[in-house]
Coordinates of C-alpha atoms and ligand atoms in Angstrom, one line a residue:
M1289 CA 89.1 134.8 223.5
K1290 CA 88.8 131.3 225.0
I1291 CA 88.1 128.0 223.3
K1292 CA 84.5 126.9 224.0
E1293 CA 84.5 123.6 222.2
I1294 CA 86.7 121.2 220.2
R1295 CA 84.8 118.5 218.3
A1296 CA 86.1 116.0 215.7
A1297 CA 83.9 113.8 213.5
A1298 CA 84.2 111.6 210.4
I1299 CA 83.1 113.2 207.1
R1300 CA 80.7 110.5 206.1
S1301 CA 79.0 112.4 203.3
P1302 CA 81.9 114.3 201.6
E1303 CA 79.7 115.3 198.7
E1304 CA 78.0 117.8 201.0
I1305 CA 81.2 120.0 201.3
R1306 CA 83.5 118.8 198.6
L1307 CA 83.5 119.9 195.0
N1308 CA 83.9 117.3 192.3
W1309 CA 83.6 114.5 194.8
K1310 CA 82.5 112.2 192.0
H1311 CA 85.3 112.5 189.4
P1312 CA 84.2 113.0 185.9
K1313 CA 85.1 110.1 183.7
P1314 CA 88.8 110.2 182.8
D1315 CA 90.1 109.7 179.3
P1316 CA 90.9 106.0 179.3
G1317 CA 93.5 106.5 176.5
R1318 CA 95.8 108.5 178.8
P1319 CA 98.4 106.9 181.0
G1320 CA 97.4 105.9 184.5
Q1321 CA 93.6 106.1 183.7
G1322 CA 92.7 102.4 183.4
G1323 CA 93.1 102.3 179.6
H1324 CA 95.4 100.3 177.3
R1325 CA 98.4 102.3 178.4
D1326 CA 97.7 101.8 182.1
T1327 CA 100.2 99.3 183.3
W1328 CA 101.1 101.1 186.5
I1329 CA 102.1 99.2 189.6
W1330 CA 103.7 101.5 192.0
A1331 CA 106.8 100.5 193.8
N1332 CA 105.8 100.4 197.5
P1333 CA 106.9 99.0 200.8
M1334 CA 105.0 95.7 200.1
S1335 CA 106.6 95.2 196.7
G1336 CA 108.4 92.1 198.0
Y1337 CA 105.1 90.3 198.6
P1338 CA 103.8 89.3 195.1
R1339 CA 100.3 88.7 196.4
L1340 CA 100.0 92.2 197.7
K1341 CA 102.3 94.3 195.5
V1342 CA 99.8 94.8 192.7
D1343 CA 97.3 97.0 194.6
R1344 CA 98.0 99.1 197.7
S1345 CA 94.4 98.8 198.8
L1346 CA 95.0 95.1 199.5
W1347 CA 97.1 96.0 202.6
R1348 CA 96.6 99.7 203.5
M1349 CA 94.4 100.6 206.5
P1350 CA 90.8 100.2 205.3
Q1351 CA 89.7 103.5 203.8
S1352 CA 88.1 105.4 206.7
P1353 CA 86.4 108.8 206.0
R1354 CA 88.4 111.9 206.4
L1355 CA 88.1 113.8 209.7
A1356 CA 86.8 117.3 210.3
C1357 CA 87.7 119.1 213.5
V1358 CA 85.8 122.2 214.5
V1359 CA 87.2 124.5 217.2
T1360 CA 84.6 127.0 218.4
A1361 CA 85.5 130.2 220.3
E1362 CA 83.4 131.8 223.1
D1363 CA 81.7 134.2 220.7
G1364 CA 80.7 131.4 218.3
T1365 CA 83.4 132.0 215.7
W1366 CA 84.7 128.6 214.5
G1367 CA 87.6 127.2 212.5
L1368 CA 87.9 124.0 210.5
G1369 CA 90.9 121.6 210.2
T1370 CA 90.9 118.2 208.5
T1371 CA 93.1 115.0 208.4
D1372 CA 92.9 111.3 207.6
Y1373 CA 92.3 108.1 209.6
S1374 CA 89.2 109.5 211.4
G1375 CA 88.4 106.2 213.2
A1376 CA 91.7 106.2 215.0
V1377 CA 92.2 110.0 215.3
A1378 CA 88.7 111.2 216.5
P1379 CA 89.1 109.7 220.0
I1380 CA 92.5 111.4 220.5
I1381 CA 90.9 114.8 219.8
N1382 CA 87.5 114.2 221.5
D1383 CA 88.7 112.3 224.5
Q1384 CA 92.2 113.6 225.2
F1385 CA 92.7 117.0 223.7
A1386 CA 89.2 118.6 224.0
P1387 CA 88.9 118.3 227.8
V1388 CA 92.3 119.7 228.4
L1389 CA 92.3 122.5 225.8
T1390 CA 88.8 123.8 226.3
G1391 CA 89.0 127.2 228.1
E1392 CA 92.6 127.9 226.8
E1393 CA 93.3 131.1 224.8
C1394 CA 92.3 130.2 221.2
T1395 CA 94.9 132.4 219.5
A1396 CA 97.8 130.7 221.3
T1397 CA 98.8 128.4 218.5
E1398 CA 102.4 127.8 219.6
K1399 CA 101.4 127.0 223.2
L1400 CA 98.5 124.8 222.2
W1401 CA 100.7 122.9 219.7
D1402 CA 103.3 122.3 222.4
M1403 CA 100.6 121.0 224.8
M1404 CA 99.3 118.5 222.3
Y1405 CA 102.8 117.4 221.3
R1406 CA 103.7 116.8 225.0
M1407 CA 100.3 115.1 225.8
T1408 CA 100.8 112.5 223.0
S1409 CA 104.5 111.8 223.9
P1410 CA 103.7 108.5 225.7
Y1411 CA 102.4 107.0 222.4
G1412 CA 103.0 109.4 219.5
P1413 CA 103.8 110.5 216.9
G1414 CA 102.1 108.9 213.8
L1415 CA 98.4 109.1 214.3
A1416 CA 98.9 111.6 217.1
S1417 CA 100.4 114.0 214.6
C1418 CA 97.3 113.6 212.4
A1419 CA 95.2 114.6 215.4
I1420 CA 97.4 117.5 216.3
S1421 CA 97.2 118.6 212.6
A1422 CA 93.4 118.8 212.5
V1423 CA 93.2 120.8 215.7
D1424 CA 96.1 123.1 214.8
I1425 CA 94.7 123.9 211.3
A1426 CA 91.3 124.6 212.9
L1427 CA 92.9 127.0 215.4
W1428 CA 94.7 128.9 212.6
D1429 CA 91.5 129.2 210.6
L1430 CA 89.8 130.4 213.7
K1431 CA 92.5 132.9 214.5
G1432 CA 92.3 134.3 211.0
K1433 CA 88.6 134.7 211.3
L1434 CA 88.9 136.4 214.7
L1435 CA 91.6 138.8 213.5
G1436 CA 90.0 139.4 210.0
C1437 CA 92.9 138.3 207.9
P1438 CA 94.0 135.4 205.8
V1439 CA 96.3 132.7 207.3
Y1440 CA 99.2 133.7 205.0
T1441 CA 99.1 137.1 206.6
L1442 CA 99.3 135.6 210.1
L1443 CA 102.3 133.5 208.9
G1444 CA 104.3 136.7 208.0
G1445 CA 102.5 137.9 204.9
P1446 CA 102.9 137.0 201.2
A1447 CA 106.4 136.0 200.2
R1448 CA 105.4 136.0 196.5
D1449 CA 102.6 137.1 194.2
Q1450 CA 101.5 133.6 193.4
V1451 CA 102.4 130.0 194.2
T1452 CA 104.0 128.0 191.4
C1453 CA 102.8 124.4 191.4
Y1454 CA 104.3 121.2 190.0
A1455 CA 102.0 118.4 189.0
S1456 CA 102.1 114.8 190.3
G1457 CA 100.7 111.9 188.3
N1458 CA 101.9 109.7 185.5
D1459 CA 100.9 111.9 182.6
P1460 CA 103.5 114.6 182.1
A1461 CA 102.2 115.5 178.6
W1462 CA 98.9 116.4 180.2
H1463 CA 100.6 118.3 183.0
V1464 CA 102.5 120.4 180.4
E1465 CA 99.3 120.9 178.4
Q1466 CA 97.7 122.3 181.6
G1467 CA 100.4 124.8 182.1
F1468 CA 102.7 123.1 184.6
R1469 CA 106.4 123.5 184.1
A1470 CA 107.4 120.5 186.3
S1471 CA 106.0 117.0 186.6
K1472 CA 106.5 114.1 189.0
L1473 CA 106.2 110.4 188.1
F1474 CA 105.7 107.4 190.4
C1475 CA 108.3 104.7 190.3
R1476 CA 107.0 101.4 188.9
A1477 CA 109.5 98.8 190.1
G1478 CA 111.6 98.1 193.2
P1479 CA 114.3 95.6 194.3
A1480 CA 112.0 92.6 194.0
D1481 CA 111.7 93.3 190.2
A1482 CA 115.5 92.9 189.7
A1483 CA 117.2 94.1 186.5
A1484 CA 114.0 94.0 184.5
G1485 CA 112.5 96.5 186.9
L1486 CA 115.4 98.9 186.4
D1487 CA 114.7 98.8 182.7
M1488 CA 111.0 99.5 183.4
N1489 CA 111.9 102.5 185.5
E1490 CA 114.3 103.9 183.0
D1491 CA 111.7 103.4 180.2
L1492 CA 109.2 105.3 182.3
V1493 CA 111.5 108.3 182.9
S1494 CA 113.0 108.4 179.4
T1495 CA 109.6 108.3 177.8
A1496 CA 108.4 111.1 180.1
R1497 CA 111.5 113.2 179.4
E1498 CA 110.9 112.9 175.7
S1499 CA 107.3 114.2 176.1
M1500 CA 108.4 117.3 177.9
P1501 CA 109.6 120.5 176.3
A1502 CA 112.9 122.2 177.1
G1503 CA 112.9 124.2 180.3
T1504 CA 110.6 121.8 182.2
D1505 CA 111.6 119.7 185.2
L1506 CA 111.0 116.0 186.0
M1507 CA 110.9 114.3 189.4
L1508 CA 110.5 110.6 190.5
D1509 CA 108.6 109.5 193.6
C1510 CA 109.5 106.0 194.9
W1511 CA 106.9 105.9 197.8
M1512 CA 109.1 104.0 200.2
G1513 CA 109.5 101.2 197.7
L1514 CA 113.3 100.9 197.3
D1515 CA 116.3 100.2 199.5
L1516 CA 119.7 101.8 199.7
E1517 CA 121.6 99.7 197.1
Y1518 CA 118.7 99.7 194.6
T1519 CA 118.4 103.5 194.9
V1520 CA 122.0 104.0 194.1
R1521 CA 121.7 101.8 191.0
L1522 CA 118.5 103.5 189.9
A1523 CA 120.0 106.9 190.4
E1524 CA 123.0 106.0 188.3
R1525 CA 120.8 104.7 185.5
L1526 CA 118.6 107.8 185.6
R1527 CA 121.4 110.3 185.8
P1528 CA 121.2 111.2 182.0
Y1529 CA 117.6 112.4 182.5
R1530 CA 118.5 115.1 185.1
L1531 CA 115.8 114.4 187.7
K1532 CA 115.2 117.6 189.7
W1533 CA 114.9 115.3 192.8
L1534 CA 114.4 111.6 193.7
E1535 CA 111.7 111.2 196.4
D1536 CA 110.8 108.9 199.3
C1537 CA 113.2 106.1 198.3
L1538 CA 113.7 104.3 201.7
M1539 CA 111.5 103.3 204.6
P1540 CA 110.6 106.5 206.5
E1541 CA 112.6 106.0 209.7
D1542 CA 115.8 105.0 207.9
Y1543 CA 117.4 108.4 208.6
D1544 CA 120.9 107.0 208.5
G1545 CA 120.1 105.4 205.2
Y1546 CA 119.2 108.8 203.8
A1547 CA 122.5 110.2 205.2
E1548 CA 124.4 107.4 203.4
L1549 CA 122.5 108.0 200.2
R1550 CA 123.4 111.6 200.3
Q1551 CA 127.1 110.6 200.4
R1552 CA 126.9 107.9 197.7
I1553 CA 124.9 109.9 195.0
P1554 CA 126.0 113.5 195.8
W1555 CA 124.9 114.7 192.3
Q1556 CA 121.3 113.7 192.7
P1557 CA 119.0 116.0 194.9
L1558 CA 116.8 114.0 197.3
G1559 CA 113.4 114.6 198.8
A1560 CA 111.5 112.9 201.6
G1561 CA 109.2 113.6 204.6
E1562 CA 105.6 113.0 203.7
H1563 CA 105.8 109.9 206.1
W1564 CA 107.7 111.7 208.8
F1565 CA 105.7 112.8 211.8
S1566 CA 106.2 115.9 214.0
T1567 CA 109.2 118.2 213.7
L1568 CA 112.3 116.4 215.0
P1569 CA 113.0 114.2 211.9
F1570 CA 113.1 117.4 209.8
F1571 CA 115.2 119.2 212.3
S1572 CA 117.7 116.3 212.1
A1573 CA 117.6 116.2 208.3
A1574 CA 118.1 120.0 208.0
H1575 CA 121.0 119.9 210.5
R1576 CA 122.7 117.0 208.7
R1577 CA 121.7 118.2 205.3
T1578 CA 120.7 114.7 204.2
L1579 CA 118.0 116.0 201.8
E1580 CA 117.6 119.0 199.5
V1581 CA 113.8 119.0 199.7
L1582 CA 111.8 118.5 202.9
Q1583 CA 108.2 117.3 202.2
P1584 CA 106.0 117.3 205.2
D1585 CA 102.3 116.7 204.8
I1586 CA 100.6 119.6 206.6
N1587 CA 97.6 117.4 207.5
W1588 CA 99.7 114.6 209.0
V1589 CA 102.9 116.2 210.4
G1590 CA 101.3 118.4 213.0
G1591 CA 99.5 121.2 211.0
I1592 CA 100.5 124.7 210.2
T1593 CA 102.5 125.3 213.4
A1594 CA 104.7 122.2 212.8
T1595 CA 105.2 123.0 209.1
A1596 CA 106.2 126.6 209.9
K1597 CA 108.8 125.3 212.3
I1598 CA 110.1 122.9 209.6
C1599 CA 110.3 125.8 207.1
H1600 CA 112.4 127.8 209.6
Y1601 CA 114.8 124.8 210.0
A1602 CA 115.1 124.5 206.3
E1603 CA 115.7 128.2 205.8
A1604 CA 118.6 128.1 208.3
A1605 CA 120.1 125.1 206.4
G1606 CA 119.5 126.6 203.0
L1607 CA 117.1 123.8 202.0
S1608 CA 113.6 123.8 200.5
V1609 CA 110.2 122.8 201.9
I1610 CA 107.7 121.6 199.4
D1611 CA 104.7 120.3 201.2
H1612 CA 103.2 116.9 200.2
C1613 CA 100.2 117.8 198.0
G1614 CA 100.3 121.4 199.5
G1615 CA 98.7 122.8 196.4
N1616 CA 95.6 120.6 196.9
T1617 CA 94.5 122.1 200.2
A1618 CA 93.8 125.7 201.4
E1619 CA 96.2 125.2 204.4
G1620 CA 99.0 124.1 202.1
Q1621 CA 98.3 127.0 199.7
H1622 CA 98.6 129.6 202.5
M1623 CA 101.8 128.0 203.8
A1624 CA 103.4 128.1 200.3
M1625 CA 102.3 131.7 199.8
A1626 CA 104.0 132.8 203.0
M1627 CA 107.2 130.9 203.4
P1628 CA 110.4 132.0 201.6
S1629 CA 111.8 128.5 201.8
T1630 CA 108.9 127.1 199.7
P1631 CA 109.7 127.6 196.0
M1632 CA 106.8 125.4 194.8
A1633 CA 103.7 123.5 195.9
E1634 CA 102.9 119.9 194.9
F1635 CA 99.5 119.6 193.1
G1636 CA 98.3 116.0 192.8
I1637 CA 96.3 115.4 189.6
G1638 CA 94.0 112.5 190.0
V1639 CA 92.4 112.6 186.5
S1640 CA 93.9 113.2 183.1
G1641 CA 92.1 114.5 180.1
V1642 CA 89.6 116.6 182.2
P1643 CA 90.2 120.3 183.0
I1644 CA 91.5 120.8 186.5
R1645 CA 88.5 123.0 187.6
E1646 CA 86.2 120.0 186.8
S1647 CA 88.3 117.3 188.3
F1648 CA 90.0 118.8 191.3
Q1649 CA 88.3 117.4 194.5
R1650 CA 88.4 120.4 196.9
Y1651 CA 86.6 122.3 199.6
P1652 CA 85.0 125.4 198.2
G1653 CA 87.3 128.4 198.7
T1654 CA 90.4 126.4 197.8
A1655 CA 92.2 128.1 194.9
V1656 CA 92.5 126.2 191.6
P1657 CA 95.8 126.3 189.6
E1658 CA 95.7 128.2 186.3
D1659 CA 98.7 127.8 184.0
G1660 CA 100.4 126.0 186.9
C1661 CA 100.1 128.8 189.4
L1662 CA 97.5 129.7 192.1
V1663 CA 96.7 132.5 194.5
P1664 CA 95.2 131.5 197.9
S1665 CA 91.9 133.1 199.0
D1666 CA 92.4 136.4 200.8
A1667 CA 89.3 135.9 202.9
P1668 CA 89.8 135.6 206.7
G1669 CA 91.3 132.4 207.9
L1670 CA 91.7 129.7 205.3
G1671 CA 89.0 131.2 203.2
L1672 CA 86.9 128.0 203.1
E1673 CA 83.3 128.6 202.0
I1674 CA 81.6 126.0 204.0
T1675 CA 78.6 126.7 206.2
K1676 CA 78.0 125.1 209.6
E1677 CA 74.9 123.5 208.2
A1678 CA 76.7 121.8 205.3
L1679 CA 79.4 120.6 207.7
E1680 CA 76.9 119.1 210.0
A1681 CA 75.2 117.4 207.1
A1682 CA 78.6 116.0 206.0
T1683 CA 79.5 114.7 209.4
A1684 CA 76.0 113.4 210.5
Ligands
MG66 MG1 105.5 111.6 197.5

């Protein structure tokens, strides 16, 4: 079956295809929800610039709509893949990939991924990986529909009965109440905040640890906001709280920094990778064993094909892959269901105090965690329940 058309467009009206697009009002009394206990400033790469550190929206790329990519086969069957940064990514798909890939065999996901990877080599990765992700995920959805089976079956079949999720957000008590057994916080202070920031970070972690029952795990995400020396000092301060892993501490390309960190705090497991693009950084990290947890984002790293390659590298090295927010998307859920090297999926909780089913922004057909676990749809492809008409309305 040949590819008849590849088309990418911005999702300008997400409410047409996305459930809970307008979050219900959060409980303002809960941490991180704008109430009296909300004093969160995340450590971030711009923390050294006082004017910009307080709010990431002051310096991040202006919010552009998410992108939907539809790949249509000769018989009219179609698959859907999504990514971010639609303004920059749509031309890569529509102007570069579509003319070359149209007419190719649509089930040849390895070959098509290789073609896109090589075509973007003069300027990639980064945004090119986002473009590859959207096309690749659409191709897997399409392949599942053509063959009449869920994507996790195409990936080798279920490796487990259900996917265990951990919750991300700054309200571990709520996470535990919702049935999660592991919770991840976001670091508040970085090197620019000096010793007072270290106290603030320790206070965050110690308070969270006290609120969590025995047998639960706690992690800390530093979102590129630290440096090598600060990370060592922070890890030493936090050692009594037994963090399951410390995440995303350095600037993304500082691969040697991660290798040195691994040597200097050997007792603290490390995670990173949501800001790594394409497969080679993961291959290197697995080969050097600089991290315990590889965290690609399936919608940015190069899609299902890239993430499957990364899972195989990790398996060979005895490491784990836990996709960035993999529990929040159908594609991440299918990947976590199928891969032996994926012990958990991240589930980002945007709103505290509101049941997940009512607050989880998702495409219909995406599974919702119950008691911290989920089972992906067994419908063909990704199992998304979106009609062509609704998609056209969303991207008009
Ligand atoms: Mg993270």
